[in-house]
PDB file of C-alpha atoms in Angstrom:
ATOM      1  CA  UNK A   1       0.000   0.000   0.000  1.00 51.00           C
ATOM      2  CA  UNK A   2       3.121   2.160   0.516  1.00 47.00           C
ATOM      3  CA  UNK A   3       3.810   4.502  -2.610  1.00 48.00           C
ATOM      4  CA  UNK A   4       7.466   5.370  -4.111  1.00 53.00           C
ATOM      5  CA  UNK A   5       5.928   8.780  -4.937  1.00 55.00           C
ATOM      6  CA  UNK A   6       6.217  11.537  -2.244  1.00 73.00           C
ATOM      7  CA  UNK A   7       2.987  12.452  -1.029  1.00 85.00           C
ATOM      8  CA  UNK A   8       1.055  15.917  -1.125  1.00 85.00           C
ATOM      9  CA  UNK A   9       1.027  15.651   2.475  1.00 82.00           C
ATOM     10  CA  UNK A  10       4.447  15.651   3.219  1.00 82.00           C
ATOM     11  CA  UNK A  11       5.046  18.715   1.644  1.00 80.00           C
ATOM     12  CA  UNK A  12       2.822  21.034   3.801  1.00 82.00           C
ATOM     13  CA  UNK A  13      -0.410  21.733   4.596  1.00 87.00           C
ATOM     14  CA  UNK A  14      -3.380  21.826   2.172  1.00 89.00           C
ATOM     15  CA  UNK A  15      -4.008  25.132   2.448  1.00 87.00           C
ATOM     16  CA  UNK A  16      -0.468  25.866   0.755  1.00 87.00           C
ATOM     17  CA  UNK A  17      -0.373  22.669  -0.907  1.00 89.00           C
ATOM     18  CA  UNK A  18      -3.555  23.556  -3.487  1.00 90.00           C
ATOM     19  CA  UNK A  19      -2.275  27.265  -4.868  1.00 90.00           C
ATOM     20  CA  UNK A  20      -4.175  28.875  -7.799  1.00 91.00           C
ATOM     21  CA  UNK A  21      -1.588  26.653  -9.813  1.00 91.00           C
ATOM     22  CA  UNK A  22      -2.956  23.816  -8.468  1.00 90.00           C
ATOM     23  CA  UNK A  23      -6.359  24.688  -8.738  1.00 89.00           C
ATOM     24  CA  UNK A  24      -6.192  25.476 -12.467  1.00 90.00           C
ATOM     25  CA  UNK A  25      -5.241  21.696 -12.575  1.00 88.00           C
ATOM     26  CA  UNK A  26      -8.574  20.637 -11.158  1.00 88.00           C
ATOM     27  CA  UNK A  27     -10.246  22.732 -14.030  1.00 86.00           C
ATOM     28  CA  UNK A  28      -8.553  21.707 -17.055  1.00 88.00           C
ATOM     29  CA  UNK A  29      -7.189  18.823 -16.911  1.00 89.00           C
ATOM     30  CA  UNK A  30      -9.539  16.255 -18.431  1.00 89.00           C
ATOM     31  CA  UNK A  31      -8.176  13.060 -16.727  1.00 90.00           C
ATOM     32  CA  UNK A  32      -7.781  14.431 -13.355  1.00 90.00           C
ATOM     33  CA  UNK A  33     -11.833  15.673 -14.099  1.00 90.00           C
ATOM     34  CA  UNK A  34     -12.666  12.405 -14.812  1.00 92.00           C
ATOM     35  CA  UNK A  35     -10.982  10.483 -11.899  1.00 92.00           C
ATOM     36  CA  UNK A  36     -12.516  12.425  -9.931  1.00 92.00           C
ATOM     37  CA  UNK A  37     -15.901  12.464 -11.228  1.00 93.00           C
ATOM     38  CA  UNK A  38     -15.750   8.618 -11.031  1.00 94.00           C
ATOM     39  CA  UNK A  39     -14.915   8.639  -7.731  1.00 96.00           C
ATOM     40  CA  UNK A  40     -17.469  10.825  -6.495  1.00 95.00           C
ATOM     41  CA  UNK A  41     -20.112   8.345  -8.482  1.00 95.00           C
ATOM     42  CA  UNK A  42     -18.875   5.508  -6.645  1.00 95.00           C
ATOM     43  CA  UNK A  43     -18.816   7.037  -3.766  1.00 96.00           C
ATOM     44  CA  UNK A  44     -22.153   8.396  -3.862  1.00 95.00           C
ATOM     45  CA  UNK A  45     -23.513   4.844  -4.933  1.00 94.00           C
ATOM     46  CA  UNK A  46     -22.026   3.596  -1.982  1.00 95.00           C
ATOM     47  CA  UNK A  47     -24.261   5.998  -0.022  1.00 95.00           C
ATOM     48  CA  UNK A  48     -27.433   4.063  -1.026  1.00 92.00           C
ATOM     49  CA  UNK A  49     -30.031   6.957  -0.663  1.00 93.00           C
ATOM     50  CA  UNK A  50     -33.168   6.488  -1.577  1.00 90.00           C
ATOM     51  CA  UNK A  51     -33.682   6.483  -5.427  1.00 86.00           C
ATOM     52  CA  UNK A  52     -35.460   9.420  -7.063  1.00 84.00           C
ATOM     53  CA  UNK A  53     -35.340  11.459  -3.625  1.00 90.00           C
ATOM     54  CA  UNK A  54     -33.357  14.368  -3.595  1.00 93.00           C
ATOM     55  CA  UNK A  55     -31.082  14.441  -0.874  1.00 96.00           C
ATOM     56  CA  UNK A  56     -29.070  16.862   1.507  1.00 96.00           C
ATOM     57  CA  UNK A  57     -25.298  15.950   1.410  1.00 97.00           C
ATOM     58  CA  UNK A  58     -21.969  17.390   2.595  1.00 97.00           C
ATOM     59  CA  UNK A  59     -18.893  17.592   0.259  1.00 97.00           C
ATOM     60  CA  UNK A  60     -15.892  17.350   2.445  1.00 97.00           C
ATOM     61  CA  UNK A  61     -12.560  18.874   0.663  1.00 95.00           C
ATOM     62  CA  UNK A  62     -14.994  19.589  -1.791  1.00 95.00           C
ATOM     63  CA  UNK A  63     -12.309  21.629  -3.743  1.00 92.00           C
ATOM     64  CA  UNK A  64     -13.078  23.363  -7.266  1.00 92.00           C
ATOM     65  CA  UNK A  65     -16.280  21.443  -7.029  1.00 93.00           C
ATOM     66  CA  UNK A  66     -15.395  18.487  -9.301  1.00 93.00           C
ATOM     67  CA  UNK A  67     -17.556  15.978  -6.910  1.00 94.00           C
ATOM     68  CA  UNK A  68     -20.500  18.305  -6.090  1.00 94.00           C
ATOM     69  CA  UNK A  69     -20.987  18.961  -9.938  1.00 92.00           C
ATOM     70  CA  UNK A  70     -21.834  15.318  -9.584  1.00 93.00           C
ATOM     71  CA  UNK A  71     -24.458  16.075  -6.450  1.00 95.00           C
ATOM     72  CA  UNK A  72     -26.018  18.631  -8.527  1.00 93.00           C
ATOM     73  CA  UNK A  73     -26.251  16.702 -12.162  1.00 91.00           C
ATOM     74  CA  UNK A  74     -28.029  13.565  -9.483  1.00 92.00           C
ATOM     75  CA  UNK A  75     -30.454  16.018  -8.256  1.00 92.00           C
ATOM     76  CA  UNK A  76     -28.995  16.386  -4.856  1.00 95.00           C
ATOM     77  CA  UNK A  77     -28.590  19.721  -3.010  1.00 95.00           C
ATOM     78  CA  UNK A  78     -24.963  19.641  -1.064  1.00 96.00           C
ATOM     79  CA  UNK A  79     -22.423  21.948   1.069  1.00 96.00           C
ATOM     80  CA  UNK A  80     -19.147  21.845   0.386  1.00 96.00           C
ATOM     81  CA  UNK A  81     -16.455  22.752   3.435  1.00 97.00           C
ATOM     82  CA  UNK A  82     -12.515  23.140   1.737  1.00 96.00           C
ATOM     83  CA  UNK A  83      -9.205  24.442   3.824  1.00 95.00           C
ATOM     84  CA  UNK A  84      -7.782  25.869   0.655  1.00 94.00           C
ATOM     85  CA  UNK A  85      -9.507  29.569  -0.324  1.00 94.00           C
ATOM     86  CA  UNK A  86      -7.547  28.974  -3.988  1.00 94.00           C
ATOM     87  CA  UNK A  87      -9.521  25.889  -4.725  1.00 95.00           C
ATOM     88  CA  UNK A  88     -13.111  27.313  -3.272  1.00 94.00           C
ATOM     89  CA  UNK A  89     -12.280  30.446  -5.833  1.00 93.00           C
ATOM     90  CA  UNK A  90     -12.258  27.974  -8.570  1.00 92.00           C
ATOM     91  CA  UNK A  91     -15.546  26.446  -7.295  1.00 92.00           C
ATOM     92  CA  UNK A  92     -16.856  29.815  -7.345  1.00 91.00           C
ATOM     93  CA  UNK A  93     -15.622  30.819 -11.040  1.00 89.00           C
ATOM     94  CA  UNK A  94     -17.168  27.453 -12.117  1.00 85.00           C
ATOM     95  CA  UNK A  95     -20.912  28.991 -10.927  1.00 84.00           C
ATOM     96  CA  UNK A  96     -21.309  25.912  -8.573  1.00 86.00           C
ATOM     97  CA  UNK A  97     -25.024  25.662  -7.490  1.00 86.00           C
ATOM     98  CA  UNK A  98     -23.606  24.380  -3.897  1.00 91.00           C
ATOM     99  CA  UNK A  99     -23.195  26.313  -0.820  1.00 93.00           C
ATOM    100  CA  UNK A 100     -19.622  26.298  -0.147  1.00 95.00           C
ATOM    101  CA  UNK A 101     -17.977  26.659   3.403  1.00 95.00           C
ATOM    102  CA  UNK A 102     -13.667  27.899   4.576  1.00 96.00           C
ATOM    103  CA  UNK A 103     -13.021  25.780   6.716  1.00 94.00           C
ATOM    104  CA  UNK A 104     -10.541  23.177   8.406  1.00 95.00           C
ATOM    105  CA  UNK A 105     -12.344  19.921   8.987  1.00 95.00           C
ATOM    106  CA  UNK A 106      -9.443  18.684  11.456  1.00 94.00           C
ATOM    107  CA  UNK A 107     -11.317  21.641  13.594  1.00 95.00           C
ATOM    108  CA  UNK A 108     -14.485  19.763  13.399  1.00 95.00           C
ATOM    109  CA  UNK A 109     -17.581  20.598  11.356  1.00 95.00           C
ATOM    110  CA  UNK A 110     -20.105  23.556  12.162  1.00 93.00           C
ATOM    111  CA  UNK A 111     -23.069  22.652  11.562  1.00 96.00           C
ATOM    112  CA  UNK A 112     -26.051  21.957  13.879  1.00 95.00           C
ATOM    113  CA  UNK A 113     -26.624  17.961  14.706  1.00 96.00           C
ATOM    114  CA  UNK A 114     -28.936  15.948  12.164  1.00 95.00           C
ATOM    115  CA  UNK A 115     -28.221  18.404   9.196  1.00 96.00           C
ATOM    116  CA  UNK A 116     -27.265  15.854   6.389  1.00 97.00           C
ATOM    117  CA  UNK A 117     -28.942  12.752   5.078  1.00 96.00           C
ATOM    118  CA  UNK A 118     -25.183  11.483   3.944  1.00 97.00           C
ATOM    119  CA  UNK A 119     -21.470  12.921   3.072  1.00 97.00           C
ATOM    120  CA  UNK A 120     -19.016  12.220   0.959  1.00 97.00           C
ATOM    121  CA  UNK A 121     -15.140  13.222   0.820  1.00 97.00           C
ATOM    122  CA  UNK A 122     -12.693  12.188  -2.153  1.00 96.00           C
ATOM    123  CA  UNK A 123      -8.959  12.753  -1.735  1.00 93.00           C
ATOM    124  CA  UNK A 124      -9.003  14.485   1.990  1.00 94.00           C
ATOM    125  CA  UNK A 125      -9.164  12.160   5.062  1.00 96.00           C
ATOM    126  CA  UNK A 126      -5.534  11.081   4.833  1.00 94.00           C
ATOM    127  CA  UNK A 127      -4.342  14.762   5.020  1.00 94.00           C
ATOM    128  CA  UNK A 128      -5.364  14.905   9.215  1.00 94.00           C
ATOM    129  CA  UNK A 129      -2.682  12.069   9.443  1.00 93.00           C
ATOM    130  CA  UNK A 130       0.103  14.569   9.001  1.00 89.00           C
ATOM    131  CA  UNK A 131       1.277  17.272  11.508  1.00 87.00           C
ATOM    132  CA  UNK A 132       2.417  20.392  10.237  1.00 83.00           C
ATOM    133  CA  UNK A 133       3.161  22.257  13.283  1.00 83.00           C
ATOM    134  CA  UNK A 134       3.738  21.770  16.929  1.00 82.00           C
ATOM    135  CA  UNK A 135       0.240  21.849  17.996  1.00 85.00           C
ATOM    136  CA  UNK A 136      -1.206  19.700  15.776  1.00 87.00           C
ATOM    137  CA  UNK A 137      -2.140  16.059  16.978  1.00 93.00           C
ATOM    138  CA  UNK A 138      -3.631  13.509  14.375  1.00 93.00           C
ATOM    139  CA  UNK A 139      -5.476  11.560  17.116  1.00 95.00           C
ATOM    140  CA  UNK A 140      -6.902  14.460  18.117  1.00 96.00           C
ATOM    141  CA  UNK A 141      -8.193  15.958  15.077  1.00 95.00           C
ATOM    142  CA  UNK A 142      -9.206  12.747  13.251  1.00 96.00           C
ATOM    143  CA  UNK A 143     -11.391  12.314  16.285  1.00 97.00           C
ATOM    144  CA  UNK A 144     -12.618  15.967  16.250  1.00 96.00           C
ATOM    145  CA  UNK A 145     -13.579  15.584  12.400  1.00 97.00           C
ATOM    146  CA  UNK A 146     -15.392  12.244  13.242  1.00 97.00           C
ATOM    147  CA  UNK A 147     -17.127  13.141  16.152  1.00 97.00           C
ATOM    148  CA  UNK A 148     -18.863  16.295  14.584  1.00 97.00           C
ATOM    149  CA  UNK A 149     -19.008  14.245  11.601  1.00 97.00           C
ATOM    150  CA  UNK A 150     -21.005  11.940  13.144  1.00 97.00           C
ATOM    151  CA  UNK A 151     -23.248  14.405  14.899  1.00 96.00           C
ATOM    152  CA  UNK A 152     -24.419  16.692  11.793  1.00 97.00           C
ATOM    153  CA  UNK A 153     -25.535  13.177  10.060  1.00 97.00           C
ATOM    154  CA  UNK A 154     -29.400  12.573  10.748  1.00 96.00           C
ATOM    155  CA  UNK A 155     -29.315   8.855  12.335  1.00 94.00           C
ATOM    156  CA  UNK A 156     -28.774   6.037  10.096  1.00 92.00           C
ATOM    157  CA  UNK A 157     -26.877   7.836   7.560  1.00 95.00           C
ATOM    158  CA  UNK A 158     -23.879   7.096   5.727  1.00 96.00           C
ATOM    159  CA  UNK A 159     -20.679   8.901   4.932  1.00 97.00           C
ATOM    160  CA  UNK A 160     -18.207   8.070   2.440  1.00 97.00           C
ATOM    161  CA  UNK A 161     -15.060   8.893   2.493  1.00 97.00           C
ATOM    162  CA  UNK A 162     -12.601   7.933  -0.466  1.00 96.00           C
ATOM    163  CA  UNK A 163      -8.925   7.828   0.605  1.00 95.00           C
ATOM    164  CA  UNK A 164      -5.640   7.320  -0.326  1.00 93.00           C
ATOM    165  CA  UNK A 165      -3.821   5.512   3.191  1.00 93.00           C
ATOM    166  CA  UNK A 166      -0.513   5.384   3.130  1.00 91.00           C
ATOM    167  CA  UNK A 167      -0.185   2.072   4.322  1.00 92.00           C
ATOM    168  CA  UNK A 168      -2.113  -0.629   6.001  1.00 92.00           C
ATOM    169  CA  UNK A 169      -1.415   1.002   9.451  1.00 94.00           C
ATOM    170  CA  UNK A 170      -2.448   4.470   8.793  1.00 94.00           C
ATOM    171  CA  UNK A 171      -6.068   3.037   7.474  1.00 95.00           C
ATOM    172  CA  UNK A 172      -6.166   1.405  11.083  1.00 95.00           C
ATOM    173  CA  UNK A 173      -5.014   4.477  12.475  1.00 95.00           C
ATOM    174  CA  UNK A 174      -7.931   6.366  10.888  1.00 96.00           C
ATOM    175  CA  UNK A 175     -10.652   3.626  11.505  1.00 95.00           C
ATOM    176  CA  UNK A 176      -9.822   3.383  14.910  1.00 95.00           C
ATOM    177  CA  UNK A 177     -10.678   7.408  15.690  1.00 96.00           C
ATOM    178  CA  UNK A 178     -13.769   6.492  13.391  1.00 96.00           C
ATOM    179  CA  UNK A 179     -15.123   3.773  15.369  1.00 95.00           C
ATOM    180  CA  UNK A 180     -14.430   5.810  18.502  1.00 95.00           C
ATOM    181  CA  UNK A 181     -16.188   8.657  17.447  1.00 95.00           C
ATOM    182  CA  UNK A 182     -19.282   5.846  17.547  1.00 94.00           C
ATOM    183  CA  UNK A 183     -19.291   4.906  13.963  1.00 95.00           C
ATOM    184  CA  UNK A 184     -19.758   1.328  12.153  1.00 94.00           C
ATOM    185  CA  UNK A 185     -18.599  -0.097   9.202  1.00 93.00           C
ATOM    186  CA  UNK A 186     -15.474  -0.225   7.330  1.00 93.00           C
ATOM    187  CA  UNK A 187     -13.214  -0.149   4.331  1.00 95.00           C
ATOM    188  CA  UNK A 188     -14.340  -1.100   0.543  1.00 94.00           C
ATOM    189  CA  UNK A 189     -11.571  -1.760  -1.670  1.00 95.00           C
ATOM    190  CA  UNK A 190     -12.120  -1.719  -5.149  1.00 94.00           C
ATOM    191  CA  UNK A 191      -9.864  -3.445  -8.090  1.00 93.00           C
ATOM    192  CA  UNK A 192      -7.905  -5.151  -5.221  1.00 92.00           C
ATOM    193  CA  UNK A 193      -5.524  -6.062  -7.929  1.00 90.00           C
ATOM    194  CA  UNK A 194      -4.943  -3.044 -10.053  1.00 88.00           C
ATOM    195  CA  UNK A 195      -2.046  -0.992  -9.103  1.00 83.00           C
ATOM    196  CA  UNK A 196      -3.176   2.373 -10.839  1.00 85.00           C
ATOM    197  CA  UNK A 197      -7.016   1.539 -10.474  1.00 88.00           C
ATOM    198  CA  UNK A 198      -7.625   0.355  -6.873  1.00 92.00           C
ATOM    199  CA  UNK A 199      -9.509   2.360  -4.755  1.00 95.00           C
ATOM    200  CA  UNK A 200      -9.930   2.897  -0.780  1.00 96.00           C
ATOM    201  CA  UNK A 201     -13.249   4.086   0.850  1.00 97.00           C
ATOM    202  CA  UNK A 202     -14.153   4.082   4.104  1.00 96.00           C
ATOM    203  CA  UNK A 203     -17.892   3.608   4.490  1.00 96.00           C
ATOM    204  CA  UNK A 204     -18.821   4.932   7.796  1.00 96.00           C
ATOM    205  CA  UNK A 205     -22.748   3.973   8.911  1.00 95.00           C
ATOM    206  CA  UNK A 206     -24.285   6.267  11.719  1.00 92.00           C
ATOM    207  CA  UNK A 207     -27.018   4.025  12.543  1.00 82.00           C
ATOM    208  CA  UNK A 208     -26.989   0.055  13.239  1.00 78.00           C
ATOM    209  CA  UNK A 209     -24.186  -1.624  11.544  1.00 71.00           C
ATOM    210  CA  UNK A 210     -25.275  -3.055   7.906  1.00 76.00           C
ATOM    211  CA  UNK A 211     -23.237  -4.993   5.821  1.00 81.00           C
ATOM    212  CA  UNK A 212     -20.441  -3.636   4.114  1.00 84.00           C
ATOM    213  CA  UNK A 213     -21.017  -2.869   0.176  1.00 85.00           C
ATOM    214  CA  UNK A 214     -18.514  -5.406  -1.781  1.00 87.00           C
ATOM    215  CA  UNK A 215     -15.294  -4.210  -3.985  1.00 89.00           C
ATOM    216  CA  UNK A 216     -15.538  -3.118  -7.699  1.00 88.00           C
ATOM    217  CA  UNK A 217     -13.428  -5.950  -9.401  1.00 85.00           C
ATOM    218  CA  UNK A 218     -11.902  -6.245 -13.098  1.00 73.00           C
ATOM    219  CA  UNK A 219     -14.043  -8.625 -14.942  1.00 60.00           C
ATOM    220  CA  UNK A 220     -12.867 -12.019 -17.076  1.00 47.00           C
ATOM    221  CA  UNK A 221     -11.183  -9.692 -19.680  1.00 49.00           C
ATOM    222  CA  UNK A 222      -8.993  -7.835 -17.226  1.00 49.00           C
ATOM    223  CA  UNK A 223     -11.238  -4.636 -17.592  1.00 47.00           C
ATOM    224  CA  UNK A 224     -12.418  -2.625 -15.161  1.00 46.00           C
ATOM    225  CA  UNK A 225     -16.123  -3.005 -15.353  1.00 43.00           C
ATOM    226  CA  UNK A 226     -16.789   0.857 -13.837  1.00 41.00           C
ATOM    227  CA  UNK A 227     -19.479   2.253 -15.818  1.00 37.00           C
ATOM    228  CA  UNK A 228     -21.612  -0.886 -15.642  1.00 34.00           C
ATOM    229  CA  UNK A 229     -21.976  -0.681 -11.588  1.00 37.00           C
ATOM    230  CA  UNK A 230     -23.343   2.952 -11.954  1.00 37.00           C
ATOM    231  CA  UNK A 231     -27.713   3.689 -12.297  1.00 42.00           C
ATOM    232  CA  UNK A 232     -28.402   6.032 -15.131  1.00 42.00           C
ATOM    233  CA  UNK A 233     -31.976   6.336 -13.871  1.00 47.00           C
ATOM    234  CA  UNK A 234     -30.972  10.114 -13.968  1.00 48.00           C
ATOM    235  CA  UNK A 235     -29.006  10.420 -17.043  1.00 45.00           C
ATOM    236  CA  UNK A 236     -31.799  12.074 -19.078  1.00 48.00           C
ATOM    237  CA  UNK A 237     -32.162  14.713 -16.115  1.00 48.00           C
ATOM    238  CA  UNK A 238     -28.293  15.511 -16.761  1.00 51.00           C
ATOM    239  CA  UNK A 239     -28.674  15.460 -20.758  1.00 46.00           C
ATOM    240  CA  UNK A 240     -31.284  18.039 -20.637  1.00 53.00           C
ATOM    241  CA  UNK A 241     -29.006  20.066 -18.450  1.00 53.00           C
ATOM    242  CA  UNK A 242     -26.038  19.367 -20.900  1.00 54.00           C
ATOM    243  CA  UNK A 243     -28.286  20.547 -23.374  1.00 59.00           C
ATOM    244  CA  UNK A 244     -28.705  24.420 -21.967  1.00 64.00           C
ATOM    245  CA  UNK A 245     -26.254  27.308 -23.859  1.00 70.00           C
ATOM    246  CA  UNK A 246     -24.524  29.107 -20.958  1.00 69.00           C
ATOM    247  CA  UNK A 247     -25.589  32.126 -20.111  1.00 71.00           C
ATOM    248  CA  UNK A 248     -29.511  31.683 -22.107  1.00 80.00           C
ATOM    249  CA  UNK A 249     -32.932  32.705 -21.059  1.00 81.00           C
ATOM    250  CA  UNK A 250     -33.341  28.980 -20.598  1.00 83.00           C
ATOM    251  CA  UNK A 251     -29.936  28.247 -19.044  1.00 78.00           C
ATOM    252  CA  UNK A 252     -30.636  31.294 -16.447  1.00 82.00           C
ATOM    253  CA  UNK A 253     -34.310  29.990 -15.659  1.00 84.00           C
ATOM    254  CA  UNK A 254     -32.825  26.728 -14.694  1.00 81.00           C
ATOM    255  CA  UNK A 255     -30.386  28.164 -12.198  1.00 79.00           C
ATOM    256  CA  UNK A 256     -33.106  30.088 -10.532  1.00 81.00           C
ATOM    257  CA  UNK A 257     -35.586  27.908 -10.065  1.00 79.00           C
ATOM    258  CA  UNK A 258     -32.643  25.370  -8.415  1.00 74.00           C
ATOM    259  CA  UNK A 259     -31.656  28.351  -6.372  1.00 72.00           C
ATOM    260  CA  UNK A 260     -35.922  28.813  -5.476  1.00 73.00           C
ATOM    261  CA  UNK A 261     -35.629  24.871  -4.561  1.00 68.00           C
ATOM    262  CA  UNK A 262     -32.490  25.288  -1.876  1.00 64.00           C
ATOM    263  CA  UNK A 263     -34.774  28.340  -0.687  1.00 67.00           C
ATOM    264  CA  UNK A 264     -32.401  30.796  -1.458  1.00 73.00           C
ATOM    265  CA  UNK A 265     -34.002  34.598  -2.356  1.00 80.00           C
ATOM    266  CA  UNK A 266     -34.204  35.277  -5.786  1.00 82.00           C
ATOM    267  CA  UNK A 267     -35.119  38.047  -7.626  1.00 84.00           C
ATOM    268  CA  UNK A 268     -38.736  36.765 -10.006  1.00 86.00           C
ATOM    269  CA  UNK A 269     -38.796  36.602 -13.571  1.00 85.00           C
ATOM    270  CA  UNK A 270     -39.554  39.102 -15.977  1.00 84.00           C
ATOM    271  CA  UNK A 271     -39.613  39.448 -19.513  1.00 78.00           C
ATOM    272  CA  UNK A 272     -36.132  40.731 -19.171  1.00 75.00           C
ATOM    273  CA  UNK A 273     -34.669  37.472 -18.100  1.00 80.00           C
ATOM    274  CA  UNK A 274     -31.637  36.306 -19.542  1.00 78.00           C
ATOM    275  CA  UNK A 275     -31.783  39.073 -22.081  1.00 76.00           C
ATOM    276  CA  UNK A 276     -28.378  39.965 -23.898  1.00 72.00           C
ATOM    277  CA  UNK A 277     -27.899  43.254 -23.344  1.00 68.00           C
ATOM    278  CA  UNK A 278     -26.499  45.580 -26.221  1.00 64.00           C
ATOM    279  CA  UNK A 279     -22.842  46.896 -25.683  1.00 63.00           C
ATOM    280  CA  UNK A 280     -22.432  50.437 -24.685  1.00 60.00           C
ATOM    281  CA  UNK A 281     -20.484  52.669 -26.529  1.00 50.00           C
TER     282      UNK A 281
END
C-alpha cells in the first residue's frame, strides 16, 4: 500500500499545498476531471439513498467542485467545506449551485446535529494524518472531524469517504478514531488487484451496523467493469441540463428555479430574463 511517490502531504499543509496553480489543474485537466468524477459516483452509490429522492449531502474537501458537480447533475442539493480559499475560488468561477464553506475539517464541522442525510469526501481524510506544526495532533483531530461528523448526520446515515492511506497502518489508524467517534462499518476496496485503479473508501454507517457494500473488481477480460456498476436512472435529467447554452434565457431559468428549490431569495422573472444586453459605446 506504501507509494514510491512523495505524497502531497508531506510537503505542507493543504491550504499551501492547493495554490491557484494547483487549482487550475482541477479545471482543465480532463483526466484528473474524470478520476474524480468517477470517484465521487462511486462514492455516492455507496451511499445508497433512496432512489429518485433528492437528498441533503456534505462535500468534504470539496475543492473546485469536481464531486459536487456530480451532487447537482443527481439532483442532490450539497455543502461543500474546503481548507484551501484557492480551490473554493475555482468552485466559485465554475458557478457551482452548492453552498460552499472555509473551513478546516481537522477543527471539526459547524453545523447543527442531524443536518445531512449522507457525506461524501474524495482525496481528503488522509491529510489529518500529518502534523504540520507543533500543535497539531492527528489523534486528536481525526477524532474531532469524526465526532462532529457523526453528529451533523441525521441517524442512520452514511458517509463516504474515499482515501488514499498510506499504508495498512495508517487506514487502522484512521478507523480506529472512526469507530471511537461511535461509527460502524469499514473499508471497501475496489480493483484489489490493479495498481493504478484500486480504490480505498471508508464507508462509515451512523445508525446500526449493515453490511459492508462489496469491492468493484476487473471482470474475465482484465477490464475494469466501472461504468456498468453505476444507475443512469438520472441520465436524461443531466442530458437536458447538458443541453442548456450558458448564459440563455433557458440556461438562467434553470439556475433560478434550483436556487428557489435550496430556498435561497431570488429576484422573479420578468420578460427581461436572460436578455443579452447591447454593448455600450
Amino acid at each position: 500500500m506504501a507509494s514510491r511517490v512523495r505524497r502531497p502531504e508531506h510537503g505542507g499543509p493543504p491550504e499551501l499545498f492547493y495554490d491557484k496553480n494547483e487549482a487550475r489543474k482541477y479545471v482543465r485537466n480532463s483526466r484528473m476531471i474524470d478520476v474524480q468524477t468517477k470517484m465521487a459516483g462511486r462514492a455516492l452509490e455507496l451511499l445508497y439513498l433512496p432512489e429518485g429522492q433528492p437528498c441533503y449531502l456534505l462535500d468534504i474537501g470539496c475543492g473546485s467542485g469536481l464531486s459536487g458537480g456530480y451532487l447537482s447533475d443527481e439532483g442532490h442539493y450539497w455543502v461543500g467545506i474546503d481548507v484551501s480559499p484557492a480551490m473554493l475560488d475555482a468552485a466559485l468561477d465554475r458557478e457551482m449551485t452548492g453552498d460552499l464553506l472555509l473551513g478546516d475539517m481537522g477543527q471539526g464541522i459547524p453545523f447543527k446535529p442531524g443536518s445531512f442525510d449522507g457525506c461524501i469526501s474524495i482525496s481528503a481524510v488522509q491529510w489529518l494524518c500529518t502534523a504540520n506544526k507543533k500543535s497539531d495532533n492527528p489523534a486528536k483531530r481525526l477524532y474531532c472531524f469524526f465526532s462532529s461528523l457523526y453528529s451533523v448526520l441525521v441517524r442512520g446515515a452514511r458517509a463516504v469517504l474515499q482515501l488514499y492511506p498510506e499504508n495498512s497502518e495508517q487506514l487502522e489508524f484512521i478507523t480506529t478514531q472512526a469507530t471511537k467517534a461511535g461509527f460502524t462499518g469499514g473499508v471497501v476496496v475496489d480493483y484489489p488487484n490493479s495498481a493504478k485503479a484500486k480504490k480505498f473508501y471508508l464507508c462509515l454507517f451512523s445508525g446500526p451496523s449493515t453490511s459492508i457494500p462489496m469491492g468493484l473488481k476487473e471482470d474475465e477480460d482484465g477490464e475494469e467493469a466501472r461504468e456498468s456498476m453505476f444507475t443512469n436512472r438520472r441520465v436524461p435529467y443531466r442530458i437536458a441540463r447538458q443541453r442548456l447554452v450558458r448564459k440563455s434565457r433557458e440556461w438562467v431559468l434553470e439556475k433560478k428555479e434550483r436556487r428557489r428549490r435550496q430556498g435561497k431569495e431570488v429576484r422573479p422573472d420578468t420578460q427581461y430574463t436572460g436578455r443579452k444586453r447591447k454593448p455600450r459605446f
